[in-house]
mmCIF file of C-alpha atoms and ligand atoms in Angstrom:
data_model
loop_
_atom_site.group_PDB
_atom_site.id
_atom_site.type_symbol
_atom_site.label_atom_id
_atom_site.label_comp_id
_atom_site.label_asym_id
_atom_site.label_seq_id
_atom_site.Cartn_x
_atom_site.Cartn_y
_atom_site.Cartn_z
ATOM 1 C CA MET A 271 31.169 -35.395 -36.857
ATOM 2 C CA PRO A 272 28.168 -37.022 -38.465
ATOM 3 C CA GLU A 273 26.454 -34.611 -40.704
ATOM 4 C CA LEU A 274 23.317 -35.173 -42.967
ATOM 5 C CA PRO A 275 24.330 -37.786 -45.412
ATOM 6 C CA GLU A 276 25.693 -40.118 -42.326
ATOM 7 C CA VAL A 277 22.378 -39.508 -40.321
ATOM 8 C CA GLU A 278 20.248 -40.615 -43.471
ATOM 9 C CA THR A 279 22.566 -43.751 -44.393
ATOM 10 C CA THR A 280 22.230 -44.566 -40.819
ATOM 11 C CA ALA A 281 18.460 -44.500 -40.918
ATOM 12 C CA GLN A 282 18.741 -46.826 -44.258
ATOM 13 C CA GLY A 283 20.996 -48.682 -42.458
ATOM 14 C CA LEU A 284 19.065 -49.623 -39.648
ATOM 15 C CA ARG A 285 15.483 -49.849 -41.614
ATOM 16 C CA PRO A 286 15.839 -53.498 -42.097
ATOM 17 C CA LEU A 287 17.649 -54.344 -38.573
ATOM 18 C CA ILE A 288 14.860 -52.877 -36.128
ATOM 19 C CA VAL A 289 11.372 -52.011 -38.023
ATOM 20 C CA ASN A 290 8.736 -54.913 -36.757
ATOM 21 C CA HIS A 291 10.823 -55.485 -34.246
ATOM 22 C CA SER A 292 9.902 -55.389 -30.394
ATOM 23 C CA VAL A 293 11.607 -53.964 -27.620
ATOM 24 C CA THR A 294 12.274 -56.434 -24.666
ATOM 25 C CA SER A 295 14.174 -54.232 -22.148
ATOM 26 C CA VAL A 296 16.407 -50.689 -22.633
ATOM 27 C CA GLY A 297 19.397 -50.222 -21.271
ATOM 28 C CA ILE A 298 20.463 -46.826 -19.840
ATOM 29 C CA TYR A 299 24.179 -47.152 -19.203
ATOM 30 C CA ARG A 300 25.239 -43.729 -18.622
ATOM 31 C CA PRO A 301 21.987 -41.341 -17.777
ATOM 32 C CA LYS A 302 23.635 -38.377 -19.353
ATOM 33 C CA LEU A 303 24.698 -37.520 -22.719
ATOM 34 C CA ARG A 304 24.115 -34.112 -24.302
ATOM 35 C CA TRP A 305 20.614 -34.061 -21.945
ATOM 36 C CA GLU A 306 19.660 -36.666 -19.365
ATOM 37 C CA ILE A 307 18.319 -39.530 -21.079
ATOM 38 C CA PRO A 308 14.646 -40.036 -19.671
ATOM 39 C CA GLU A 309 14.439 -42.613 -16.801
ATOM 40 C CA HIS A 310 10.881 -44.102 -18.213
ATOM 41 C CA LEU A 311 11.878 -45.194 -21.024
ATOM 42 C CA SER A 312 12.602 -48.258 -19.666
ATOM 43 C CA THR A 313 8.574 -48.731 -19.226
ATOM 44 C CA THR A 314 7.255 -46.987 -22.174
ATOM 45 C CA LEU A 315 9.243 -48.896 -24.498
ATOM 46 C CA LYS A 316 8.778 -52.703 -22.824
ATOM 47 C CA ASN A 317 7.060 -54.465 -25.229
ATOM 48 C CA LYS A 318 6.812 -51.725 -28.059
ATOM 49 C CA THR A 319 7.148 -52.408 -31.817
ATOM 50 C CA ILE A 320 9.227 -50.150 -34.060
ATOM 51 C CA GLN A 321 6.919 -48.698 -36.563
ATOM 52 C CA SER A 322 9.350 -46.841 -38.660
ATOM 53 C CA VAL A 323 12.328 -45.126 -38.872
ATOM 54 C CA GLU A 324 12.754 -41.711 -40.409
ATOM 55 C CA ARG A 325 15.232 -38.651 -40.271
ATOM 56 C CA ARG A 326 14.848 -34.969 -39.619
ATOM 57 C CA ALA A 327 17.919 -32.568 -39.782
ATOM 58 C CA LYS A 328 20.535 -34.563 -37.924
ATOM 59 C CA TYR A 329 17.866 -36.397 -35.664
ATOM 60 C CA LEU A 330 16.820 -40.171 -35.875
ATOM 61 C CA LEU A 331 13.343 -40.666 -35.313
ATOM 62 C CA VAL A 332 12.304 -44.280 -34.351
ATOM 63 C CA ASN A 333 8.714 -44.095 -34.482
ATOM 64 C CA PHE A 334 7.037 -46.714 -31.927
ATOM 65 C CA GLU A 335 2.900 -47.001 -31.618
ATOM 66 C CA ASN A 336 3.013 -44.610 -28.494
ATOM 67 C CA GLY A 337 5.577 -41.831 -29.747
ATOM 68 C CA THR A 338 9.180 -41.548 -30.977
ATOM 69 C CA LEU A 339 12.340 -42.468 -29.659
ATOM 70 C CA VAL A 340 14.730 -39.459 -30.911
ATOM 71 C CA LEU A 341 18.666 -40.442 -31.140
ATOM 72 C CA HIS A 342 21.197 -37.783 -32.123
ATOM 73 C CA LEU A 343 24.954 -38.932 -32.913
ATOM 74 C CA GLY A 344 26.282 -35.332 -31.411
ATOM 75 C CA MET A 345 29.906 -35.255 -32.192
ATOM 76 C CA SER A 346 31.606 -38.643 -32.443
ATOM 77 C CA GLY A 347 28.226 -40.987 -31.894
ATOM 78 C CA SER A 348 27.307 -44.302 -33.944
ATOM 79 C CA ILE A 349 24.850 -46.938 -33.808
ATOM 80 C CA CYS A 350 25.087 -50.248 -34.781
ATOM 81 C CA VAL A 351 22.619 -53.632 -33.976
ATOM 82 C CA VAL A 352 24.408 -56.416 -32.730
ATOM 83 C CA PRO A 353 23.488 -60.041 -31.266
ATOM 84 C CA THR A 354 22.645 -59.002 -27.355
ATOM 85 C CA ASP A 355 24.903 -61.809 -26.020
ATOM 86 C CA LEU A 356 28.171 -59.720 -27.144
ATOM 87 C CA PRO A 357 29.749 -57.939 -24.245
ATOM 88 C CA LEU A 358 28.738 -54.076 -23.897
ATOM 89 C CA LYS A 359 31.688 -51.852 -25.351
ATOM 90 C CA LYS A 360 33.109 -48.823 -23.820
ATOM 91 C CA HIS A 361 30.828 -46.052 -24.569
ATOM 92 C CA GLU A 362 28.098 -47.498 -25.432
ATOM 93 C CA HIS A 363 25.912 -45.431 -23.556
ATOM 94 C CA PHE A 364 22.045 -46.869 -24.657
ATOM 95 C CA GLU A 365 20.449 -50.165 -25.705
ATOM 96 C CA LEU A 366 17.325 -51.100 -27.082
ATOM 97 C CA VAL A 367 17.215 -54.869 -26.511
ATOM 98 C CA PHE A 368 14.633 -57.049 -29.238
ATOM 99 C CA THR A 369 13.057 -60.097 -28.902
ATOM 100 C CA ASN A 370 15.067 -61.717 -31.615
ATOM 101 C CA ASN A 371 18.249 -61.449 -29.170
ATOM 102 C CA THR A 372 19.734 -58.153 -31.119
ATOM 103 C CA SER A 373 20.714 -55.056 -29.586
ATOM 104 C CA LEU A 374 20.617 -51.518 -30.902
ATOM 105 C CA ARG A 375 23.448 -49.665 -29.453
ATOM 106 C CA LEU A 376 24.406 -46.645 -29.280
ATOM 107 C CA ASN A 377 27.937 -45.403 -28.903
ATOM 108 C CA ASP A 378 28.768 -41.889 -27.964
ATOM 109 C CA PRO A 379 32.812 -41.162 -26.788
ATOM 110 C CA ARG A 380 32.264 -37.946 -26.507
ATOM 111 C CA ARG A 381 28.745 -37.542 -24.925
ATOM 112 C CA PHE A 382 27.556 -34.682 -27.138
ATOM 113 C CA GLY A 383 24.640 -37.530 -28.483
ATOM 114 C CA ALA A 384 21.009 -37.317 -27.250
ATOM 115 C CA VAL A 385 18.155 -39.821 -26.677
ATOM 116 C CA LEU A 386 14.685 -38.014 -26.177
ATOM 117 C CA TRP A 387 11.342 -39.349 -26.497
ATOM 118 C CA GLN A 388 9.064 -37.079 -28.648
ATOM 119 C CA GLN A 389 4.721 -38.061 -27.325
ATOM 120 C CA ILE A 390 2.613 -38.706 -30.201
ATOM 121 C CA ASP A 391 1.385 -34.765 -30.952
ATOM 122 C CA LYS A 392 3.395 -33.395 -28.925
ATOM 123 C CA GLU A 393 6.660 -32.069 -31.177
ATOM 124 C CA LEU A 394 9.813 -31.085 -29.032
ATOM 125 C CA SER A 395 10.719 -27.974 -29.265
ATOM 126 C CA LEU A 396 14.354 -28.432 -30.766
ATOM 127 C CA PHE A 397 12.076 -29.197 -34.038
ATOM 128 C CA THR A 398 9.884 -26.132 -33.928
ATOM 129 C CA LYS A 399 12.389 -23.910 -35.872
ATOM 130 C CA LEU A 400 13.598 -25.761 -38.195
ATOM 131 C CA GLY A 401 13.814 -25.263 -41.736
ATOM 132 C CA PRO A 402 13.199 -27.516 -44.739
ATOM 133 C CA GLU A 403 14.808 -30.471 -45.546
ATOM 134 C CA PRO A 404 17.178 -29.537 -48.532
ATOM 135 C CA LEU A 405 16.489 -32.475 -50.328
ATOM 136 C CA THR A 406 12.933 -31.481 -50.491
ATOM 137 C CA GLU A 407 10.915 -29.486 -53.249
ATOM 138 C CA THR A 408 10.295 -27.191 -50.531
ATOM 139 C CA PHE A 409 13.780 -25.864 -50.437
ATOM 140 C CA ASN A 410 14.086 -24.060 -53.670
ATOM 141 C CA ALA A 411 15.215 -21.220 -55.628
ATOM 142 C CA GLU A 412 12.234 -19.205 -55.002
ATOM 143 C CA TYR A 413 12.221 -20.132 -51.380
ATOM 144 C CA LEU A 414 15.791 -18.813 -50.480
ATOM 145 C CA PHE A 415 15.429 -15.945 -52.231
ATOM 146 C CA HIS A 416 12.018 -15.237 -50.075
ATOM 147 C CA ARG A 417 14.230 -15.930 -47.128
ATOM 148 C CA ALA A 418 16.779 -14.233 -47.783
ATOM 149 C CA GLN A 419 15.708 -10.467 -48.931
ATOM 150 C CA GLY A 420 17.107 -7.795 -46.627
ATOM 151 C CA ARG A 421 19.990 -10.109 -45.493
ATOM 152 C CA VAL A 422 23.068 -8.701 -45.106
ATOM 153 C CA GLN A 423 24.604 -11.825 -43.472
ATOM 154 C CA ASN A 424 27.037 -13.590 -45.536
ATOM 155 C CA ILE A 425 25.429 -16.670 -47.737
ATOM 156 C CA LYS A 426 27.829 -18.964 -46.020
ATOM 157 C CA THR A 427 26.634 -18.689 -42.287
ATOM 158 C CA PHE A 428 22.861 -18.180 -43.733
ATOM 159 C CA ILE A 429 22.401 -21.453 -45.733
ATOM 160 C CA MET A 430 23.807 -22.975 -42.326
ATOM 161 C CA SER A 431 21.393 -21.833 -40.478
ATOM 162 C CA ASN A 432 18.526 -24.321 -39.302
ATOM 163 C CA PRO A 433 15.793 -22.058 -39.368
ATOM 164 C CA VAL A 434 16.557 -21.388 -43.187
ATOM 165 C CA VAL A 435 17.312 -25.033 -44.426
ATOM 166 C CA VAL A 436 18.603 -27.930 -41.992
ATOM 167 C CA GLY A 437 21.622 -30.139 -42.464
ATOM 168 C CA VAL A 438 24.099 -27.995 -44.606
ATOM 169 C CA GLY A 439 27.021 -28.490 -42.621
ATOM 170 C CA ASN A 440 30.563 -26.723 -42.900
ATOM 171 C CA ILE A 441 32.162 -28.918 -45.343
ATOM 172 C CA TYR A 442 28.922 -29.060 -47.769
ATOM 173 C CA ALA A 443 28.095 -25.268 -47.135
ATOM 174 C CA SER A 444 31.644 -24.400 -48.638
ATOM 175 C CA GLU A 445 31.427 -27.124 -51.554
ATOM 176 C CA SER A 446 28.209 -26.048 -52.488
ATOM 177 C CA LEU A 447 29.198 -22.361 -52.670
ATOM 178 C CA PHE A 448 32.087 -23.752 -55.104
ATOM 179 C CA GLU A 449 29.860 -25.635 -57.313
ATOM 180 C CA ALA A 450 27.598 -22.891 -57.427
ATOM 181 C CA LYS A 451 30.914 -19.765 -58.285
ATOM 182 C CA ILE A 452 29.246 -17.518 -54.976
ATOM 183 C CA SER A 453 31.849 -16.280 -52.767
ATOM 184 C CA PRO A 454 30.857 -17.574 -49.587
ATOM 185 C CA LYS A 455 31.004 -13.847 -48.537
ATOM 186 C CA THR A 456 28.588 -12.441 -50.517
ATOM 187 C CA PRO A 457 25.650 -11.071 -47.943
ATOM 188 C CA ALA A 458 22.757 -13.232 -48.982
ATOM 189 C CA GLY A 459 20.263 -10.611 -49.853
ATOM 190 C CA LYS A 460 22.344 -9.402 -53.019
ATOM 191 C CA ILE A 461 22.348 -12.724 -54.651
ATOM 192 C CA SER A 462 19.765 -13.180 -57.727
ATOM 193 C CA ILE A 463 17.562 -15.636 -57.711
ATOM 194 C CA LYS A 464 18.904 -16.978 -60.760
ATOM 195 C CA ARG A 465 22.196 -17.957 -58.625
ATOM 196 C CA LEU A 466 20.251 -18.893 -55.894
ATOM 197 C CA GLN A 467 18.969 -21.713 -58.464
ATOM 198 C CA THR A 468 22.055 -22.715 -58.958
ATOM 199 C CA LEU A 469 23.048 -22.955 -55.474
ATOM 200 C CA THR A 470 20.027 -24.732 -54.093
ATOM 201 C CA GLN A 471 20.423 -27.592 -57.130
ATOM 202 C CA SER A 472 24.384 -27.611 -56.153
ATOM 203 C CA ILE A 473 23.496 -28.235 -52.359
ATOM 204 C CA LYS A 474 21.000 -31.280 -53.049
ATOM 205 C CA ASN A 475 23.708 -32.638 -55.542
ATOM 206 C CA ILE A 476 26.134 -32.638 -52.653
ATOM 207 C CA LEU A 477 24.576 -34.300 -50.670
ATOM 208 C CA SER A 478 22.842 -36.609 -52.745
ATOM 209 C CA GLU A 479 25.762 -37.636 -54.104
ATOM 210 C CA ALA A 480 27.432 -38.145 -50.192
ATOM 211 C CA ILE A 481 24.121 -40.142 -49.272
ATOM 212 C CA LYS A 482 24.660 -42.269 -52.181
ATOM 213 C CA ARG A 483 28.253 -43.182 -51.792
ATOM 214 C CA GLY A 484 27.756 -43.652 -48.205
ATOM 215 C CA GLY A 485 25.317 -46.371 -49.032
ATOM 216 C CA THR A 486 27.702 -47.792 -51.151
ATOM 217 C CA THR A 487 30.791 -47.645 -49.114
ATOM 218 C CA LEU A 488 29.034 -47.756 -45.626
ATOM 219 C CA LYS A 489 30.026 -50.810 -43.650
ATOM 220 C CA ASP A 490 26.755 -53.092 -42.735
ATOM 221 C CA PHE A 491 25.046 -51.752 -39.406
ATOM 222 C CA SER A 492 25.136 -55.506 -38.067
ATOM 223 C CA SER A 493 28.710 -55.728 -38.511
ATOM 224 C CA VAL A 494 30.116 -56.083 -34.935
ATOM 225 C CA ASP A 495 33.685 -53.908 -35.427
ATOM 226 C CA GLY A 496 31.568 -50.908 -34.292
ATOM 227 C CA LYS A 497 33.507 -47.981 -36.225
ATOM 228 C CA PRO A 498 31.407 -44.748 -37.091
ATOM 229 C CA GLY A 499 30.403 -45.376 -40.321
ATOM 230 C CA TYR A 500 31.404 -41.685 -41.744
ATOM 231 C CA PHE A 501 32.490 -41.324 -44.640
ATOM 232 C CA ALA A 502 35.521 -39.699 -47.190
ATOM 233 C CA GLN A 503 34.159 -36.608 -48.770
ATOM 234 C CA GLU A 504 35.781 -36.038 -52.182
ATOM 235 C CA LEU A 505 36.419 -32.356 -51.767
ATOM 236 C CA SER A 506 37.200 -29.291 -54.266
ATOM 237 C CA VAL A 507 37.936 -26.585 -51.256
ATOM 238 C CA TYR A 508 37.504 -28.031 -47.902
ATOM 239 C CA GLY A 509 40.577 -28.287 -46.393
ATOM 240 C CA CYS A 510 42.544 -27.213 -49.368
ATOM 241 C CA ASP A 511 43.815 -23.970 -48.706
ATOM 242 C CA ASN A 512 46.835 -22.839 -50.775
ATOM 243 C CA GLU A 513 46.145 -25.394 -53.720
ATOM 244 C CA PRO A 514 44.991 -24.851 -56.809
ATOM 245 C CA CYS A 515 41.423 -24.219 -58.141
ATOM 246 C CA ARG A 516 40.361 -27.346 -59.630
ATOM 247 C CA ARG A 517 38.260 -25.234 -61.668
ATOM 248 C CA CYS A 518 40.818 -22.124 -62.789
ATOM 249 C CA ASN A 519 43.488 -23.011 -61.336
ATOM 250 C CA GLY A 520 43.895 -19.715 -58.812
ATOM 251 C CA LYS A 521 44.652 -20.170 -55.316
ATOM 252 C CA ILE A 522 41.818 -21.193 -52.683
ATOM 253 C CA LYS A 523 42.033 -19.440 -49.703
ATOM 254 C CA LYS A 524 40.769 -20.118 -46.095
ATOM 255 C CA ILE A 525 38.920 -17.394 -44.054
ATOM 256 C CA ILE A 526 37.031 -17.827 -40.645
ATOM 257 C CA GLN A 527 33.477 -17.053 -40.888
ATOM 258 C CA ASN A 528 31.195 -17.051 -37.743
ATOM 259 C CA GLN A 529 33.669 -18.890 -35.904
ATOM 260 C CA ARG A 530 34.314 -21.609 -38.579
ATOM 261 C CA ALA A 531 36.487 -22.150 -41.171
ATOM 262 C CA SER A 532 35.376 -21.360 -45.032
ATOM 263 C CA TYR A 533 37.500 -22.436 -47.939
ATOM 264 C CA TYR A 534 37.005 -20.807 -51.637
ATOM 265 C CA CYS A 535 38.366 -19.637 -55.020
ATOM 266 C CA PRO A 536 38.728 -15.932 -54.521
ATOM 267 C CA LYS A 537 38.965 -15.806 -58.649
ATOM 268 C CA CYS A 538 36.365 -18.246 -59.725
ATOM 269 C CA GLN A 539 33.542 -17.490 -56.983
ATOM 270 C CA LYS A 540 32.185 -14.342 -57.037
HETATM 271 ZN ZN1 ZN B 1071 38.899 -21.070 -58.764
#
């Protein structure tokens, strides 16, 4: 599943290929992904020019002068920019055709992705309750400590909660807690600000590393083989149940929290 680092890398990869390009037509080949693709996009985007590409949580924001095209890759989506005369592939459900005869295509086999339109000054409701971005200064120990006060929820579920902070997926949550030597079972409100300082830094480090690695290992977005650019993680605990801990040689354990698998070392994560 594309996580924050993949979406960030996608935004970075797309910028040089689509910013300042104008749309000649819009192809909607599968009208419903996770939600209905707005039909009006064909007219709304015609002759409009892309001003910038940003990321918010796991959404790609393609900004035009008259609003923002919001793209989500869902469980299995990917985006490529290819010559327009290249035949459409299976699962390519949405397309922006540009004046230079290239096309941005969204490929989404499982159709959990999304194509939405956000008008200027009218934030979509799905953005209104999102917490801060993990790689910004707003996300720090003081903030997390304040949010955690009185919370009995376990810290892993807490940091995976979008109103608290966006983009900390299941793998990154387990790995960050390992780095910070915090057990995923600890109630969020019971952790000192000093340990939360370590945790916020671990989250930032692990996400930044993944983005950096993605930037160097990811295929060119204009490549036509169209494979999703998900990158292999270097994992310390995730998926490593019953293996020795690389820090203390304890045994990595798998538990289920909030219907998600968590991996941790009971010996060195407290
Ligand atoms: Zn250990």
